[in-house]
Structures are given as C-alpha cells and as structure tokens.
PDB file of N, CA and C in Angstrom:
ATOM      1  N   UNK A   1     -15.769 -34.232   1.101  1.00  0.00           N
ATOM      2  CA  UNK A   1     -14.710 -33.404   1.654  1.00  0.00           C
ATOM      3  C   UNK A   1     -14.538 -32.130   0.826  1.00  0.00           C
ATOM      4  N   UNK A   2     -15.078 -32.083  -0.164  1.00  0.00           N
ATOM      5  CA  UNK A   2     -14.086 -31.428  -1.413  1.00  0.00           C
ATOM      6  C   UNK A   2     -15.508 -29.726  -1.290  1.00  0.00           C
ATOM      7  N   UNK A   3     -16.804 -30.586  -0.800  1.00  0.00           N
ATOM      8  CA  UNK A   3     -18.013 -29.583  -0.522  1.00  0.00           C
ATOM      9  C   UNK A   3     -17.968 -29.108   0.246  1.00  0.00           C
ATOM     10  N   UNK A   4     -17.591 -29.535   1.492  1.00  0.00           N
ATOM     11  CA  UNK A   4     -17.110 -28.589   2.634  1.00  0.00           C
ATOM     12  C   UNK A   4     -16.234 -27.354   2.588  1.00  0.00           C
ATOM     13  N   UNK A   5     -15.272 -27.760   1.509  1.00  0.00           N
ATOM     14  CA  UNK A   5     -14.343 -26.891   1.454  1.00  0.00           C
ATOM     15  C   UNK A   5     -14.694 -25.638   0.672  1.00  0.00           C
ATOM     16  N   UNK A   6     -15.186 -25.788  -0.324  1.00  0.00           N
ATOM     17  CA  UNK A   6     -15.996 -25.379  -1.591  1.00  0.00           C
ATOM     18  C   UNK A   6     -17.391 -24.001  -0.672  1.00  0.00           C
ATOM     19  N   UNK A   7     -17.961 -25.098   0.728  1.00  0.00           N
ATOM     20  CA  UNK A   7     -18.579 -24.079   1.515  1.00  0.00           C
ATOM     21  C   UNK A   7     -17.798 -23.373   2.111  1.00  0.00           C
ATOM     22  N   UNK A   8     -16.840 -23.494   2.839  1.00  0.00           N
ATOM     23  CA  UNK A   8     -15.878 -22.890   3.794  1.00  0.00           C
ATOM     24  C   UNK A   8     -15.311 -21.351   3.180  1.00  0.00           C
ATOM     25  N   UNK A   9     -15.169 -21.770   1.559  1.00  0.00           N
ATOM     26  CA  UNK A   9     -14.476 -21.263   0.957  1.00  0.00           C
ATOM     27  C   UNK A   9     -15.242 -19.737   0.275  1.00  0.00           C
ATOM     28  N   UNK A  10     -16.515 -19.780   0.707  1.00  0.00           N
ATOM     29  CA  UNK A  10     -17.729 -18.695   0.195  1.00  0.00           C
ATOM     30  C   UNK A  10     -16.983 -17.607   1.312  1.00  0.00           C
ATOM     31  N   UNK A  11     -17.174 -17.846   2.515  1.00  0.00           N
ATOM     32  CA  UNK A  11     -16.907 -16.562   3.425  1.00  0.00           C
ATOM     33  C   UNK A  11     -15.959 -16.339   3.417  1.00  0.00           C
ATOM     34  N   UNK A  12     -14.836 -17.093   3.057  1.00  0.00           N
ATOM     35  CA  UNK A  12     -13.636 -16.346   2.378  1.00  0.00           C
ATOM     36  C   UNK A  12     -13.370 -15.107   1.343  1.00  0.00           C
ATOM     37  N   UNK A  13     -14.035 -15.768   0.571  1.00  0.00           N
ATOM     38  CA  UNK A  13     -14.292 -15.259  -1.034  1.00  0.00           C
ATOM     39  C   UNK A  13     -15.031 -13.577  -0.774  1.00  0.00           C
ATOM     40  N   UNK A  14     -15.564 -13.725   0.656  1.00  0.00           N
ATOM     41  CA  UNK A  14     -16.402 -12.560   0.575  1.00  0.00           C
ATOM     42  C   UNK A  14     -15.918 -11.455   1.281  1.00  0.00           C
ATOM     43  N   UNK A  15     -15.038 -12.623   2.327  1.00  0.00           N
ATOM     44  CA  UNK A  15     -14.684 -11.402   3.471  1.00  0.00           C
ATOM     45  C   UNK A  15     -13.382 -10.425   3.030  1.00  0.00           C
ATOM     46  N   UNK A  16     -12.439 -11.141   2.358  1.00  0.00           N
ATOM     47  CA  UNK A  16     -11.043 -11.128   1.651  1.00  0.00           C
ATOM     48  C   UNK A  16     -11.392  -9.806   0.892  1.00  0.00           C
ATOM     49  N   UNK A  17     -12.006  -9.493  -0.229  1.00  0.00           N
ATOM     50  CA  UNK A  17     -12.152  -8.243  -1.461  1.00  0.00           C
ATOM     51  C   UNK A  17     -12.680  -7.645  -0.324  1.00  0.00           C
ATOM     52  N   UNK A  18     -13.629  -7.199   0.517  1.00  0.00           N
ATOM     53  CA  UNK A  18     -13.953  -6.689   1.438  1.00  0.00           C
ATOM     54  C   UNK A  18     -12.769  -5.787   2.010  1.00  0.00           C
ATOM     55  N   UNK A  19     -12.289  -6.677   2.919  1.00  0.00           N
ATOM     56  CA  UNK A  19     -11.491  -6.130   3.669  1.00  0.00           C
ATOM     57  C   UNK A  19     -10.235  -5.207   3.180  1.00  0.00           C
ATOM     58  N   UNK A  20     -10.000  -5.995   1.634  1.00  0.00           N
ATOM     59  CA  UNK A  20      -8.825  -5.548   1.085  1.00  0.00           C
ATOM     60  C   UNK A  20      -9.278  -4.298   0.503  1.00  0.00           C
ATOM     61  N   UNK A  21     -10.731  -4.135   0.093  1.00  0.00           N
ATOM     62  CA  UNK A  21     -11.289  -2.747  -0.223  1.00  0.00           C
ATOM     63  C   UNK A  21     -11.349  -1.699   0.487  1.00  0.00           C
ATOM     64  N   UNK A  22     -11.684  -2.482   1.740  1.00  0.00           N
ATOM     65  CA  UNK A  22     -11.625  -1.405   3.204  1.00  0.00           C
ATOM     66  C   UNK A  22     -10.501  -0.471   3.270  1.00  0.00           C
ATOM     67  N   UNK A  23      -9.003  -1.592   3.220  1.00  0.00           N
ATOM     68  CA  UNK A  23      -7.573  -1.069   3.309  1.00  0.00           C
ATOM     69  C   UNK A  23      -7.213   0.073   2.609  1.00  0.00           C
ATOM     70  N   UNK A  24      -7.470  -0.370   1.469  1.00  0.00           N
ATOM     71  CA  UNK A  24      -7.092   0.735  -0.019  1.00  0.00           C
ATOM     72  C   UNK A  24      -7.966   2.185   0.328  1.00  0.00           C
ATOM     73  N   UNK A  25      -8.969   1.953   0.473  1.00  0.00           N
ATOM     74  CA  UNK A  25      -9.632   2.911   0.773  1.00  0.00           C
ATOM     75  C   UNK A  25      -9.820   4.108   2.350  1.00  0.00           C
ATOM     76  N   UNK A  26      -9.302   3.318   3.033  1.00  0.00           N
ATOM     77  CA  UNK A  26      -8.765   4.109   4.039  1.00  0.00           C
ATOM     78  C   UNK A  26      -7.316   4.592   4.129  1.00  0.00           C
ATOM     79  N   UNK A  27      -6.121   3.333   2.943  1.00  0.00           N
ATOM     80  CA  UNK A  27      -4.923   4.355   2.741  1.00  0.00           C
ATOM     81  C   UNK A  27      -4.959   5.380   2.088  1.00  0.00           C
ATOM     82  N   UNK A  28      -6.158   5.116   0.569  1.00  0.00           N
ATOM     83  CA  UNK A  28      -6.138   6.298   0.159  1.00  0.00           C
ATOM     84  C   UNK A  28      -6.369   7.829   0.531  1.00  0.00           C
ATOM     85  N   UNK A  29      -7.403   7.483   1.448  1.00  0.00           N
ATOM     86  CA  UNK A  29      -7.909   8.916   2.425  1.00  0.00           C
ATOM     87  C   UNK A  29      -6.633   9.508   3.276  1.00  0.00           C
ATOM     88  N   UNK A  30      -6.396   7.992   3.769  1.00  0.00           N
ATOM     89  CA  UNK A  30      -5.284   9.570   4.707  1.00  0.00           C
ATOM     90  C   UNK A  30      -3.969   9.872   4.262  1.00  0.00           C
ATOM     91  N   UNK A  31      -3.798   9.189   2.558  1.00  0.00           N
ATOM     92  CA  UNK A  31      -2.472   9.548   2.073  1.00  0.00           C
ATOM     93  C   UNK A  31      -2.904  11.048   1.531  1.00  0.00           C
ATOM     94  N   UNK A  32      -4.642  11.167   0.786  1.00  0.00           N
ATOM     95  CA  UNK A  32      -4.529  12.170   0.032  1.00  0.00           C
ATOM     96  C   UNK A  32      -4.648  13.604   1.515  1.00  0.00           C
ATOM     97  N   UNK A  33      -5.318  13.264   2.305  1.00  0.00           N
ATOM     98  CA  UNK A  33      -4.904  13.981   3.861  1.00  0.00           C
ATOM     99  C   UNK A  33      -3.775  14.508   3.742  1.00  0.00           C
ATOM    100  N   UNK A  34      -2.870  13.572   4.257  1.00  0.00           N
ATOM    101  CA  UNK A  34      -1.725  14.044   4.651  1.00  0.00           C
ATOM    102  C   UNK A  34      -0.704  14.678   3.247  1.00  0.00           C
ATOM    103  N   UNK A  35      -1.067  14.551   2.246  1.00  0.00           N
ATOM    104  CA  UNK A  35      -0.793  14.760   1.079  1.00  0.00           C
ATOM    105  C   UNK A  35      -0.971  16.303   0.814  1.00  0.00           C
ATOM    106  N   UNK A  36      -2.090  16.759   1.409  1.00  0.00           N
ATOM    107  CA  UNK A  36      -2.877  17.593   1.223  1.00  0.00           C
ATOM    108  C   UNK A  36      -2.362  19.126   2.342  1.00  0.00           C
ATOM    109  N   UNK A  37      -2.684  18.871   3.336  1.00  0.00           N
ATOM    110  CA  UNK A  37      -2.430  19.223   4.802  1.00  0.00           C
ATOM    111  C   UNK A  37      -1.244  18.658   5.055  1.00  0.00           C
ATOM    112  N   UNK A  38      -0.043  19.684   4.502  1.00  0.00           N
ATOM    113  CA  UNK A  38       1.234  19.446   5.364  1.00  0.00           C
ATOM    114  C   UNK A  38       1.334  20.315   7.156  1.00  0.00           C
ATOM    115  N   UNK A  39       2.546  19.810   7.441  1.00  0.00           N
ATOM    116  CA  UNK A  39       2.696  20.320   8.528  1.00  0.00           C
ATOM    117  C   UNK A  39       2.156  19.434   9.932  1.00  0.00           C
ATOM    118  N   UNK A  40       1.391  19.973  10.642  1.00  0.00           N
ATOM    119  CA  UNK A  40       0.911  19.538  11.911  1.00  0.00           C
ATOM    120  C   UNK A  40       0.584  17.924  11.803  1.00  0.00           C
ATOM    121  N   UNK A  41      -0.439  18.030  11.027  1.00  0.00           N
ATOM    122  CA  UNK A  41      -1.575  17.440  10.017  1.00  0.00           C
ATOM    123  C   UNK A  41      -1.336  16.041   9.439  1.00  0.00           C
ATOM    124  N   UNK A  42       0.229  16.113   9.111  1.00  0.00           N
ATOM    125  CA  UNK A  42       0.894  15.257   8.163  1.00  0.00           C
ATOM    126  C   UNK A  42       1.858  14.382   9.527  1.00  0.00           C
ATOM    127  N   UNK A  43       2.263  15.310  10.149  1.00  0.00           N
ATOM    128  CA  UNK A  43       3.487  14.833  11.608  1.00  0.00           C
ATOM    129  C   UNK A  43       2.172  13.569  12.378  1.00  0.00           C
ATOM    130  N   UNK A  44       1.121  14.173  12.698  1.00  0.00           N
ATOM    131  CA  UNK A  44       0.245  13.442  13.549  1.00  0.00           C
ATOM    132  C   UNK A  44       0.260  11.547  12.990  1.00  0.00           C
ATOM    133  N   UNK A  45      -0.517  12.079  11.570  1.00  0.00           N
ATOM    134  CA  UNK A  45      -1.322  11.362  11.009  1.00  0.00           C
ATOM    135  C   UNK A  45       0.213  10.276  10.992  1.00  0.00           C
ATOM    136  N   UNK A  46       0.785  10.792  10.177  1.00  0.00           N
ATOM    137  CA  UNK A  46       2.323   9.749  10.316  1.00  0.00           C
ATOM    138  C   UNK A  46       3.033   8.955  11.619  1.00  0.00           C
ATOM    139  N   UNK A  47       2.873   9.932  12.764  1.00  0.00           N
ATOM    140  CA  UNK A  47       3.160   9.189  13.794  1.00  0.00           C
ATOM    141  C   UNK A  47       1.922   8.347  14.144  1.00  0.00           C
ATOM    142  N   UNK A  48       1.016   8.314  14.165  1.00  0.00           N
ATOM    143  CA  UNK A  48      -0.270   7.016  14.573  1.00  0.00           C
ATOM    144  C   UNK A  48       0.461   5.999  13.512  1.00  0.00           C
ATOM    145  N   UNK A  49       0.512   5.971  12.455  1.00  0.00           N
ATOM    146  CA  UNK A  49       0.724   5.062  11.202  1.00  0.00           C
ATOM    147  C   UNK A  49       1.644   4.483  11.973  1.00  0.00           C
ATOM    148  N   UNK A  50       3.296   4.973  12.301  1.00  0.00           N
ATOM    149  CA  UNK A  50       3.877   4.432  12.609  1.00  0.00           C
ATOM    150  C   UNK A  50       3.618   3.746  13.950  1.00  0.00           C
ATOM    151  N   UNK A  51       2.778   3.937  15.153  1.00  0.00           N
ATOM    152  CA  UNK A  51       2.571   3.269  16.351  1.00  0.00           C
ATOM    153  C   UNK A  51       1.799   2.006  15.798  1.00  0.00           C
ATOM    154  N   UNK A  52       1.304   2.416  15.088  1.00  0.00           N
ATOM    155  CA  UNK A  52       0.342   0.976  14.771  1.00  0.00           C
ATOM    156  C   UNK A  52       1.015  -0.271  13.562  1.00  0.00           C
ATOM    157  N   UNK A  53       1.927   0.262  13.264  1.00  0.00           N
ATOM    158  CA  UNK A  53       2.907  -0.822  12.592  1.00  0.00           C
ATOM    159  C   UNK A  53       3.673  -1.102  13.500  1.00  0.00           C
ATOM    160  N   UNK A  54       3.970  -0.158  14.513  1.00  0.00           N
ATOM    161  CA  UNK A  54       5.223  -1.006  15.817  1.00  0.00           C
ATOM    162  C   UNK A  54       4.498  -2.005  16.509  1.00  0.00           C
ATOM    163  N   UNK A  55       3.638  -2.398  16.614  1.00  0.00           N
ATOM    164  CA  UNK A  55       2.527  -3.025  16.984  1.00  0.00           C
ATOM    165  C   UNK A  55       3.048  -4.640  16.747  1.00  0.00           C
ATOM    166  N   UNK A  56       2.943  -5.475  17.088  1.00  0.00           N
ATOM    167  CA  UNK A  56       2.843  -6.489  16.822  1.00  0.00           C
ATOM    168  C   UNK A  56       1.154  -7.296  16.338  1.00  0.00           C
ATOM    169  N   UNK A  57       1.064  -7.945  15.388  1.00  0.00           N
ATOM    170  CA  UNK A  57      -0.207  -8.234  15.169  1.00  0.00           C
ATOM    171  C   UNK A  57      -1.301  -9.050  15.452  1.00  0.00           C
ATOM    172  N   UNK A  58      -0.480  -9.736  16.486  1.00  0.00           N
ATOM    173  CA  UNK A  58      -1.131 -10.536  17.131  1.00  0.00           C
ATOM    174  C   UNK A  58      -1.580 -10.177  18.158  1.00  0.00           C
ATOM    175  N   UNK A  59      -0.943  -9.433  18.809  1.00  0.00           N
ATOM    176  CA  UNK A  59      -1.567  -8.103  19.883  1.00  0.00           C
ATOM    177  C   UNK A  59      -2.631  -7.614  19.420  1.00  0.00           C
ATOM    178  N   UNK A  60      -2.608  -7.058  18.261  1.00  0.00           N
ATOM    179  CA  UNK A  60      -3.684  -5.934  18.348  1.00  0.00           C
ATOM    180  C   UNK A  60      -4.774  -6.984  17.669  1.00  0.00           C
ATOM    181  N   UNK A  61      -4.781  -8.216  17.078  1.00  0.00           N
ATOM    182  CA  UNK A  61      -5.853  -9.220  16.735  1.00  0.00           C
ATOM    183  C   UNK A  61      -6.492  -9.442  18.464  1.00  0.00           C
ATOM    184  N   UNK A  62      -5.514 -10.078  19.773  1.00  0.00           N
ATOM    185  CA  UNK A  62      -6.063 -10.251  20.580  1.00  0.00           C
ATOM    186  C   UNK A  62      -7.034  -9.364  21.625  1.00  0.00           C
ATOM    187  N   UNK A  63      -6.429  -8.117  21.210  1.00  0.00           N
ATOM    188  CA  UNK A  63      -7.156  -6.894  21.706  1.00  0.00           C
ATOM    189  C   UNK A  63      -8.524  -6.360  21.451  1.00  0.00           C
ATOM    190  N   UNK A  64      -8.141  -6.646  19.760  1.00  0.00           N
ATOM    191  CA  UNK A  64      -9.621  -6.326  19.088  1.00  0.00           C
ATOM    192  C   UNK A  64     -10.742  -7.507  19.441  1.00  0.00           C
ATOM    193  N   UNK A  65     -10.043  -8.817  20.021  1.00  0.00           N
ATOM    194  CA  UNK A  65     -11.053  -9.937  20.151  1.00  0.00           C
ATOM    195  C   UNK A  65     -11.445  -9.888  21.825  1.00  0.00           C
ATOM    196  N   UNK A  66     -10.924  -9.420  22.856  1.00  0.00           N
ATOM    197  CA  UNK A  66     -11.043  -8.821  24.225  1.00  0.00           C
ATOM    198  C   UNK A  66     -12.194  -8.071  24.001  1.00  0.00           C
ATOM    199  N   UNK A  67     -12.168  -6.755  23.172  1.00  0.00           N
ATOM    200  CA  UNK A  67     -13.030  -5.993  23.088  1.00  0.00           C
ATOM    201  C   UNK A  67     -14.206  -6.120  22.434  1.00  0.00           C
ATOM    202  N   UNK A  68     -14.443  -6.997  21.230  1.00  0.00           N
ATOM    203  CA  UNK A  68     -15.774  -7.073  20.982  1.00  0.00           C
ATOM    204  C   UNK A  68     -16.204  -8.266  21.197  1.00  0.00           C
ATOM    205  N   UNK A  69     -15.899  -9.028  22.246  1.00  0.00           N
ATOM    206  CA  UNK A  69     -16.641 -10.602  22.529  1.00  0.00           C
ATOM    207  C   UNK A  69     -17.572  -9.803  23.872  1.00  0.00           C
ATOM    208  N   UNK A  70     -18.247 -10.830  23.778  1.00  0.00           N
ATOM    209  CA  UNK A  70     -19.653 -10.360  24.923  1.00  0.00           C
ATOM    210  C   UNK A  70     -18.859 -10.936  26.167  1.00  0.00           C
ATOM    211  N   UNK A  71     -19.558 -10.138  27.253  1.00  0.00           N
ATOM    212  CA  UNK A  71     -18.460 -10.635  28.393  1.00  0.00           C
ATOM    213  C   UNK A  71     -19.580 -11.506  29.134  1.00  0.00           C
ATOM    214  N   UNK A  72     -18.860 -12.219  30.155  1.00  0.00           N
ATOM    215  CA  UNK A  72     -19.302 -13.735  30.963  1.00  0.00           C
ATOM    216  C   UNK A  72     -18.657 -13.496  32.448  1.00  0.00           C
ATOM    217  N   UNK A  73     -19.945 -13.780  33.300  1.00  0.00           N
ATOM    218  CA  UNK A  73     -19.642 -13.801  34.676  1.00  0.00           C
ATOM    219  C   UNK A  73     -20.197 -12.598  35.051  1.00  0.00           C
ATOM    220  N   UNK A  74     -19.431 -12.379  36.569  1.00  0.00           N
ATOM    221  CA  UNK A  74     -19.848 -11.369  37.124  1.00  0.00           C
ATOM    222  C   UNK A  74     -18.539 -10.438  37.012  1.00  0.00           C
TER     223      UNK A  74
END
C-alpha cells in the first residue's frame, strides 16, 4: 500500500513546483507590466485579473476540461 502511494506521489512531486513556478512567473510579468505601463495598460491588465478571480474555480477547471478532451460521436 505504502508503494503505491510513494508511486502516486512522483507526479505530484513534479507537477506541484511546476505549476507553482508557472504562477510566480507569470505574476511576476504582468505585475512588472503593469508596474511599468501605467494608465490604459495597467486599467486592462487589472480588470482581466479581476474577471478571472470572479470566476468560480470549478467553472473554469470544468471549462478548461470541455476544451482540451478529444471529442466523441458525431
């Protein structure tokens, strides 16, 4: 039981720093953006931020899984 878990636990291990690297690194870009480029630039970028936190997350998990599963039928 304890090996299974121990396997389970690799694509964790991998996907997790990954993703959390992804995050940091795309807040950093569009903080130093909008940081950078006031005005227009800064209004935009801030209002997307905020639509996508009004978001609920389970929505946008089911959305993103709609869109990249292979489709079936006719």
């Amino acid at each position: 039981m304890l090996s299974r878990v121990i396997v389970g636990a690799r694509d964790i291990l991998l996907v997790a720093p990954l993703a959390t690297a992804l995050g940091v690194t795309l807040g950093v870009i569009l903080g130093l953006v909008t940081g950078y480029f006031r005005g227009a630039t800064d209004e935009v970028i801030g209002r997307l931020i905020d639509a996508l936190l009004a978001l609920p997350l389970v929505i946008v998990a089911l959305l993103a899984l709609t869109r990249s599963a292979p489709r079936r039928g006719p």
